Amino acid sequence: MINFSANLSMMFNEVNFFERFNLAKEYNFTGVEYLFPYEYQVEEIQSALEKNELKQILFDLPAGDWNSGDRGIAVQPKRVGEFQDSVEVAIEYAKALNCKRITCLAGIPDIDVSAEISRKTLVENLKFATDSLINTDITLLLEPINSIDIKGFFLNKTSQALEIISDVGAKNLKLQFDIYHMQIMEGNLINTIGENLDDIYHFQIADNPGRNEPGTGEINFNNVLNFIDKSSYVGWVGCEYNPKGSTIEGLKWIEGYRNNA
C-alpha cells in the first residue's frame, strides 16, 4: 500500500504549524513534508516529530526570498554563493530531522542571463549540492513545475529535468514527480511514470484544475495511484494540495483509497 505524507505547508492550515503534526498523526499519516523548516528551531521540529511518531520525509532547499517572488535560486549565476550556503543549512536540518530527501527548486532565470548560462549554473550548483551530500544518506531531488502557476520557472517538463540529472551524473540526484504539475504540462501520466520509475524518488499529488484534493478535478487518481502501488516504487507520495474546504473534510478521498486498496 502507498505511504502518503501530509504536506504541512498546505494541509491543516486551520491550526498553527506545530499543531499540524498532531493532526497528521490523528488522521493516520506516518510521514510529513513541507516547503521550508528554516524559520523554526530544529529542536522544536524534532519534538513534534517524536511526539507524534512521524517521519520527516522531505523539505526544500532555501529558495531565496519567497515573499518577494523568488522560487529557487539555483539557475541564477549571481547567487551561487548564496546557493552554496543554503545547501549547508539544509544538510544540517536534514541530518537533525533524519530526513532523507531535499528538493531543489531551480528557480526563475535572471532576465539578463542567457538560457545557456542559466542551465550551466543549475548543473554546476547541483554538482556542488550532490558532492556536499556524498557522505550522507540524503538524496537531492529536482522538480519540474508548470509554467502557469510559476511563470518563467526554468524546468517545466519531465524530459528537461531528466536531461539535467543526466548532465550532473550523480547517483544521489533523482526526480521529484508532481502529478499536478505534470498533468498541466504533459498529461500521459501513467506512461511517463512507468518509463521513468528508476529516476523517480518522490511523488506529489493534487488534482487539476484547482490544485485541490484528489477527486475534485480531471485526474483519475484511482488508476494513477493503483499503477504506482503495483509498480516497483517503494517511496512516498506527498499530499501537496490545497484543501477545497476544510482539510479534515477533504480527507474522505484518502479514506476511500485506503479502504479499497
mmCIF file of C-alpha atoms in Angstrom:
data_model
loop_
_atom_site.group_PDB
_atom_site.id
_atom_site.type_symbol
_atom_site.label_atom_id
_atom_site.label_comp_id
_atom_site.label_asym_id
_atom_site.label_seq_id
_atom_site.Cartn_x
_atom_site.Cartn_y
_atom_site.Cartn_z
ATOM 1 C CA MET A 1 0.000 0.000 0.000
ATOM 2 C CA ILE A 2 1.176 3.530 -0.760
ATOM 3 C CA ASN A 3 2.732 5.573 2.035
ATOM 4 C CA PHE A 4 1.178 9.052 1.999
ATOM 5 C CA SER A 5 2.892 12.028 3.633
ATOM 6 C CA ALA A 6 0.956 15.102 4.719
ATOM 7 C CA ASN A 7 2.270 18.361 3.313
ATOM 8 C CA LEU A 8 2.034 20.718 6.273
ATOM 9 C CA SER A 9 2.559 23.826 4.157
ATOM 10 C CA MET A 10 -0.845 23.221 2.592
ATOM 11 C CA MET A 11 -2.772 20.830 4.820
ATOM 12 C CA PHE A 12 -4.194 21.511 8.285
ATOM 13 C CA ASN A 13 -3.689 25.258 7.864
ATOM 14 C CA GLU A 14 -6.644 25.753 10.195
ATOM 15 C CA VAL A 15 -4.126 25.474 13.068
ATOM 16 C CA ASN A 16 -0.567 26.632 13.700
ATOM 17 C CA PHE A 17 2.448 24.827 12.274
ATOM 18 C CA PHE A 18 3.234 22.597 15.225
ATOM 19 C CA GLU A 19 -0.390 21.615 15.826
ATOM 20 C CA ARG A 20 -0.443 20.301 12.249
ATOM 21 C CA PHE A 21 1.882 17.483 13.292
ATOM 22 C CA ASN A 22 -0.701 16.384 15.862
ATOM 23 C CA LEU A 23 -3.466 16.352 13.255
ATOM 24 C CA ALA A 24 -1.300 14.476 10.771
ATOM 25 C CA LYS A 25 -0.933 11.664 13.280
ATOM 26 C CA GLU A 26 -4.607 11.801 14.281
ATOM 27 C CA TYR A 27 -5.626 11.275 10.663
ATOM 28 C CA ASN A 28 -3.292 8.322 10.161
ATOM 29 C CA PHE A 29 -0.334 9.877 8.376
ATOM 30 C CA THR A 30 3.044 8.451 9.326
ATOM 31 C CA GLY A 31 5.172 10.981 7.452
ATOM 32 C CA VAL A 32 5.170 14.733 6.852
ATOM 33 C CA GLU A 33 6.732 17.159 4.413
ATOM 34 C CA TYR A 34 6.579 20.918 3.862
ATOM 35 C CA LEU A 35 8.343 23.637 1.924
ATOM 36 C CA PHE A 36 10.810 25.020 4.460
ATOM 37 C CA PRO A 37 11.753 24.331 8.093
ATOM 38 C CA TYR A 38 14.214 27.180 8.478
ATOM 39 C CA GLU A 39 12.124 29.695 10.422
ATOM 40 C CA TYR A 40 11.775 27.163 13.247
ATOM 41 C CA GLN A 41 14.286 25.795 15.719
ATOM 42 C CA VAL A 42 15.289 22.299 14.712
ATOM 43 C CA GLU A 43 14.679 21.091 18.276
ATOM 44 C CA GLU A 44 11.038 22.195 18.061
ATOM 45 C CA ILE A 45 10.510 20.173 14.896
ATOM 46 C CA GLN A 46 12.313 17.172 16.364
ATOM 47 C CA SER A 47 9.978 17.276 19.342
ATOM 48 C CA ALA A 48 6.846 17.470 17.165
ATOM 49 C CA LEU A 49 8.020 14.529 15.063
ATOM 50 C CA GLU A 50 8.954 12.363 18.033
ATOM 51 C CA LYS A 51 5.788 13.164 19.986
ATOM 52 C CA ASN A 52 3.639 12.052 17.059
ATOM 53 C CA GLU A 53 5.862 9.203 15.828
ATOM 54 C CA LEU A 54 6.154 10.849 12.415
ATOM 55 C CA LYS A 55 8.920 10.604 9.840
ATOM 56 C CA GLN A 56 10.291 13.713 8.187
ATOM 57 C CA ILE A 57 10.057 12.788 4.510
ATOM 58 C CA LEU A 58 11.021 15.899 2.594
ATOM 59 C CA PHE A 59 11.623 19.619 2.573
ATOM 60 C CA ASP A 60 13.112 22.106 0.098
ATOM 61 C CA LEU A 61 16.432 23.870 -0.046
ATOM 62 C CA PRO A 62 16.175 27.543 0.899
ATOM 63 C CA ALA A 63 14.717 29.197 -2.188
ATOM 64 C CA GLY A 64 15.697 32.842 -1.768
ATOM 65 C CA ASP A 65 13.191 35.495 -0.705
ATOM 66 C CA TRP A 66 9.900 33.655 -1.211
ATOM 67 C CA ASN A 67 7.727 36.611 -0.222
ATOM 68 C CA SER A 68 9.449 38.776 -2.834
ATOM 69 C CA GLY A 69 8.878 36.278 -5.617
ATOM 70 C CA ASP A 70 11.917 34.008 -5.530
ATOM 71 C CA ARG A 71 11.097 30.396 -6.364
ATOM 72 C CA GLY A 72 14.592 28.998 -6.077
ATOM 73 C CA ILE A 73 17.986 30.459 -6.910
ATOM 74 C CA ALA A 74 19.847 27.521 -8.464
ATOM 75 C CA VAL A 75 19.732 28.987 -12.014
ATOM 76 C CA GLN A 76 20.957 32.453 -11.024
ATOM 77 C CA PRO A 77 24.722 32.913 -11.526
ATOM 78 C CA LYS A 78 24.917 36.000 -9.309
ATOM 79 C CA ARG A 79 23.694 33.946 -6.321
ATOM 80 C CA VAL A 80 25.969 30.916 -6.439
ATOM 81 C CA GLY A 81 27.481 31.754 -3.059
ATOM 82 C CA GLU A 82 24.026 32.087 -1.535
ATOM 83 C CA PHE A 83 23.040 28.754 -3.051
ATOM 84 C CA GLN A 84 26.092 27.021 -1.640
ATOM 85 C CA ASP A 85 25.405 28.434 1.818
ATOM 86 C CA SER A 86 21.796 27.249 1.563
ATOM 87 C CA VAL A 87 22.942 23.695 0.872
ATOM 88 C CA GLU A 88 24.928 23.627 4.088
ATOM 89 C CA VAL A 89 21.959 24.908 6.099
ATOM 90 C CA ALA A 90 19.621 22.328 4.559
ATOM 91 C CA ILE A 91 22.027 19.485 5.293
ATOM 92 C CA GLU A 92 22.187 20.497 8.958
ATOM 93 C CA TYR A 93 18.399 20.393 9.229
ATOM 94 C CA ALA A 94 18.090 17.157 7.277
ATOM 95 C CA LYS A 95 20.617 15.347 9.437
ATOM 96 C CA ALA A 96 18.977 16.555 12.638
ATOM 97 C CA LEU A 97 15.497 15.543 11.428
ATOM 98 C CA ASN A 98 16.632 12.253 9.854
ATOM 99 C CA CYS A 99 15.218 13.479 6.543
ATOM 100 C CA LYS A 100 16.395 11.514 3.503
ATOM 101 C CA ARG A 101 15.178 13.850 0.731
ATOM 102 C CA ILE A 102 15.834 17.506 -0.044
ATOM 103 C CA THR A 103 14.218 19.175 -3.054
ATOM 104 C CA CYS A 104 15.977 21.793 -5.148
ATOM 105 C CA LEU A 105 13.725 24.357 -6.803
ATOM 106 C CA ALA A 106 15.574 25.521 -9.914
ATOM 107 C CA GLY A 107 14.026 28.970 -9.881
ATOM 108 C CA ILE A 108 13.306 31.699 -12.412
ATOM 109 C CA PRO A 109 16.296 32.801 -14.515
ATOM 110 C CA ASP A 110 17.525 36.384 -14.478
ATOM 111 C CA ILE A 111 16.169 38.225 -17.499
ATOM 112 C CA ASP A 112 19.641 39.470 -18.467
ATOM 113 C CA VAL A 113 21.202 35.982 -18.445
ATOM 114 C CA SER A 114 21.038 33.582 -21.387
ATOM 115 C CA ALA A 115 19.305 30.222 -21.137
ATOM 116 C CA GLU A 116 22.666 28.557 -21.769
ATOM 117 C CA ILE A 117 24.336 30.282 -18.819
ATOM 118 C CA SER A 118 21.318 29.667 -16.588
ATOM 119 C CA ARG A 119 21.407 25.969 -17.436
ATOM 120 C CA LYS A 120 25.151 25.745 -16.851
ATOM 121 C CA THR A 121 24.704 27.464 -13.486
ATOM 122 C CA LEU A 122 22.000 24.997 -12.485
ATOM 123 C CA VAL A 123 24.130 21.996 -13.428
ATOM 124 C CA GLU A 124 27.156 23.322 -11.524
ATOM 125 C CA ASN A 125 25.043 24.131 -8.467
ATOM 126 C CA LEU A 126 23.531 20.650 -8.497
ATOM 127 C CA LYS A 127 27.015 19.150 -8.745
ATOM 128 C CA PHE A 128 28.025 21.178 -5.696
ATOM 129 C CA ALA A 129 24.936 20.056 -3.780
ATOM 130 C CA THR A 130 25.295 16.373 -4.646
ATOM 131 C CA ASP A 131 29.005 16.477 -3.810
ATOM 132 C CA SER A 132 28.101 18.021 -0.445
ATOM 133 C CA LEU A 133 25.704 15.131 0.188
ATOM 134 C CA ILE A 134 28.069 12.392 -0.941
ATOM 135 C CA ASN A 135 28.903 11.155 2.565
ATOM 136 C CA THR A 136 25.282 11.202 3.739
ATOM 137 C CA ASP A 137 22.242 9.039 3.007
ATOM 138 C CA ILE A 138 20.330 12.086 1.733
ATOM 139 C CA THR A 139 19.109 12.270 -1.867
ATOM 140 C CA LEU A 140 18.686 15.557 -3.716
ATOM 141 C CA LEU A 141 15.531 15.880 -5.816
ATOM 142 C CA LEU A 142 14.857 18.051 -8.851
ATOM 143 C CA GLU A 143 11.257 19.059 -9.549
ATOM 144 C CA PRO A 144 9.783 20.407 -12.789
ATOM 145 C CA ILE A 145 6.912 22.855 -12.164
ATOM 146 C CA ASN A 146 4.179 24.025 -14.507
ATOM 147 C CA SER A 147 4.670 27.309 -16.347
ATOM 148 C CA ILE A 148 1.215 28.648 -15.475
ATOM 149 C CA ASP A 149 1.448 28.722 -11.683
ATOM 150 C CA ILE A 150 5.058 29.937 -11.756
ATOM 151 C CA LYS A 151 5.641 31.891 -14.940
ATOM 152 C CA GLY A 152 9.216 31.691 -16.142
ATOM 153 C CA PHE A 153 10.216 28.729 -13.974
ATOM 154 C CA PHE A 154 13.242 27.095 -15.588
ATOM 155 C CA LEU A 155 12.133 23.449 -15.551
ATOM 156 C CA ASN A 156 8.639 22.603 -16.776
ATOM 157 C CA LYS A 157 8.750 19.049 -18.132
ATOM 158 C CA THR A 158 9.933 15.620 -17.098
ATOM 159 C CA SER A 159 12.338 15.360 -20.026
ATOM 160 C CA GLN A 160 14.025 18.669 -19.151
ATOM 161 C CA ALA A 161 14.646 17.590 -15.583
ATOM 162 C CA LEU A 162 15.952 14.192 -16.665
ATOM 163 C CA GLU A 163 18.403 15.831 -19.079
ATOM 164 C CA ILE A 164 19.759 17.972 -16.252
ATOM 165 C CA ILE A 165 20.003 14.949 -13.958
ATOM 166 C CA SER A 166 21.920 13.089 -16.665
ATOM 167 C CA ASP A 167 24.316 16.008 -17.159
ATOM 168 C CA VAL A 168 25.037 16.213 -13.434
ATOM 169 C CA GLY A 169 25.730 12.487 -13.387
ATOM 170 C CA ALA A 170 25.305 11.969 -9.645
ATOM 171 C CA LYS A 171 23.695 8.860 -8.201
ATOM 172 C CA ASN A 172 22.222 10.917 -5.360
ATOM 173 C CA LEU A 173 20.215 13.202 -7.675
ATOM 174 C CA LYS A 174 16.723 11.995 -8.596
ATOM 175 C CA LEU A 175 13.428 13.243 -9.998
ATOM 176 C CA GLN A 176 10.527 14.538 -7.942
ATOM 177 C CA PHE A 177 7.377 13.901 -9.981
ATOM 178 C CA ASP A 178 4.468 16.165 -9.082
ATOM 179 C CA ILE A 179 1.370 14.731 -10.712
ATOM 180 C CA TYR A 180 -0.463 18.067 -10.621
ATOM 181 C CA HIS A 181 2.308 19.965 -12.398
ATOM 182 C CA MET A 182 2.894 17.250 -14.977
ATOM 183 C CA GLN A 183 -0.810 16.838 -15.747
ATOM 184 C CA ILE A 184 -0.850 20.510 -16.729
ATOM 185 C CA MET A 185 2.348 20.353 -18.781
ATOM 186 C CA GLU A 186 2.251 16.866 -20.296
ATOM 187 C CA GLY A 187 -0.652 14.625 -19.363
ATOM 188 C CA ASN A 188 0.099 10.987 -20.246
ATOM 189 C CA LEU A 189 0.813 10.410 -16.569
ATOM 190 C CA ILE A 190 0.860 6.634 -16.291
ATOM 191 C CA ASN A 191 3.091 6.120 -19.329
ATOM 192 C CA THR A 192 5.538 8.807 -18.214
ATOM 193 C CA ILE A 193 5.689 7.421 -14.686
ATOM 194 C CA GLY A 194 6.199 3.886 -15.950
ATOM 195 C CA GLU A 195 9.008 4.911 -18.283
ATOM 196 C CA ASN A 196 10.888 6.780 -15.564
ATOM 197 C CA LEU A 197 10.377 4.810 -12.353
ATOM 198 C CA ASP A 198 14.107 4.257 -11.926
ATOM 199 C CA ASP A 199 14.637 8.017 -11.739
ATOM 200 C CA ILE A 200 11.612 8.968 -9.611
ATOM 201 C CA TYR A 201 12.330 9.205 -5.887
ATOM 202 C CA HIS A 202 9.246 11.079 -4.693
ATOM 203 C CA PHE A 203 5.712 11.784 -5.906
ATOM 204 C CA GLN A 204 3.421 14.659 -5.001
ATOM 205 C CA ILE A 205 -0.275 14.841 -5.776
ATOM 206 C CA ALA A 206 -3.077 17.348 -6.286
ATOM 207 C CA ASP A 207 -5.961 17.364 -8.720
ATOM 208 C CA ASN A 208 -6.332 19.707 -11.663
ATOM 209 C CA PRO A 209 -7.792 22.255 -12.106
ATOM 210 C CA GLY A 210 -7.603 23.939 -8.722
ATOM 211 C CA ARG A 211 -4.736 22.057 -7.037
ATOM 212 C CA ASN A 212 -7.224 20.601 -4.577
ATOM 213 C CA GLU A 213 -7.530 17.087 -3.155
ATOM 214 C CA PRO A 214 -7.861 14.053 -5.443
ATOM 215 C CA GLY A 215 -11.397 13.600 -6.724
ATOM 216 C CA THR A 216 -12.089 17.287 -7.293
ATOM 217 C CA GLY A 217 -10.769 17.519 -10.849
ATOM 218 C CA GLU A 218 -9.925 15.649 -14.030
ATOM 219 C CA ILE A 219 -7.210 13.209 -12.928
ATOM 220 C CA ASN A 220 -8.197 9.568 -12.472
ATOM 221 C CA PHE A 221 -6.350 9.056 -9.208
ATOM 222 C CA ASN A 222 -7.659 5.537 -8.693
ATOM 223 C CA ASN A 223 -5.859 4.465 -11.852
ATOM 224 C CA VAL A 224 -2.720 6.534 -11.270
ATOM 225 C CA LEU A 225 -2.259 5.531 -7.628
ATOM 226 C CA ASN A 226 -3.034 1.892 -8.333
ATOM 227 C CA PHE A 227 -0.381 1.933 -11.046
ATOM 228 C CA ILE A 228 2.181 3.379 -8.624
ATOM 229 C CA ASP A 229 1.151 0.921 -5.917
ATOM 230 C CA LYS A 230 1.621 -2.076 -8.217
ATOM 231 C CA SER A 231 4.927 -0.796 -9.596
ATOM 232 C CA SER A 232 8.425 -1.192 -8.158
ATOM 233 C CA TYR A 233 8.181 2.209 -6.440
ATOM 234 C CA VAL A 234 8.772 1.992 -2.686
ATOM 235 C CA GLY A 235 8.921 5.669 -1.712
ATOM 236 C CA TRP A 236 6.334 8.158 -0.513
ATOM 237 C CA VAL A 237 3.510 10.104 -2.116
ATOM 238 C CA GLY A 238 3.206 13.621 -0.744
ATOM 239 C CA CYS A 239 -0.239 15.212 -0.433
ATOM 240 C CA GLU A 240 0.710 18.678 -1.644
ATOM 241 C CA TYR A 241 -2.717 20.109 -2.302
ATOM 242 C CA ASN A 242 -4.888 22.991 -1.131
ATOM 243 C CA PRO A 243 -7.988 21.518 0.520
ATOM 244 C CA LYS A 244 -11.112 22.730 -1.259
ATOM 245 C CA GLY A 245 -12.865 23.147 2.080
ATOM 246 C CA SER A 246 -11.516 22.097 5.449
ATOM 247 C CA THR A 247 -8.539 19.759 5.449
ATOM 248 C CA ILE A 248 -10.369 17.139 7.500
ATOM 249 C CA GLU A 249 -13.468 17.156 5.299
ATOM 250 C CA GLY A 250 -11.212 16.792 2.286
ATOM 251 C CA LEU A 251 -9.584 13.621 3.614
ATOM 252 C CA LYS A 252 -12.520 11.456 2.564
ATOM 253 C CA TRP A 253 -10.649 10.639 -0.652
ATOM 254 C CA ILE A 254 -7.758 9.031 1.209
ATOM 255 C CA GLU A 255 -10.078 7.072 3.493
ATOM 256 C CA GLY A 256 -11.796 5.686 0.412
ATOM 257 C CA TYR A 257 -8.500 4.836 -1.250
ATOM 258 C CA ARG A 258 -7.130 3.065 1.815
ATOM 259 C CA ASN A 259 -10.342 1.096 2.262
ATOM 260 C CA ASN A 260 -10.314 -0.070 -1.350
ATOM 261 C CA ALA A 261 -6.581 -0.687 -1.757
#
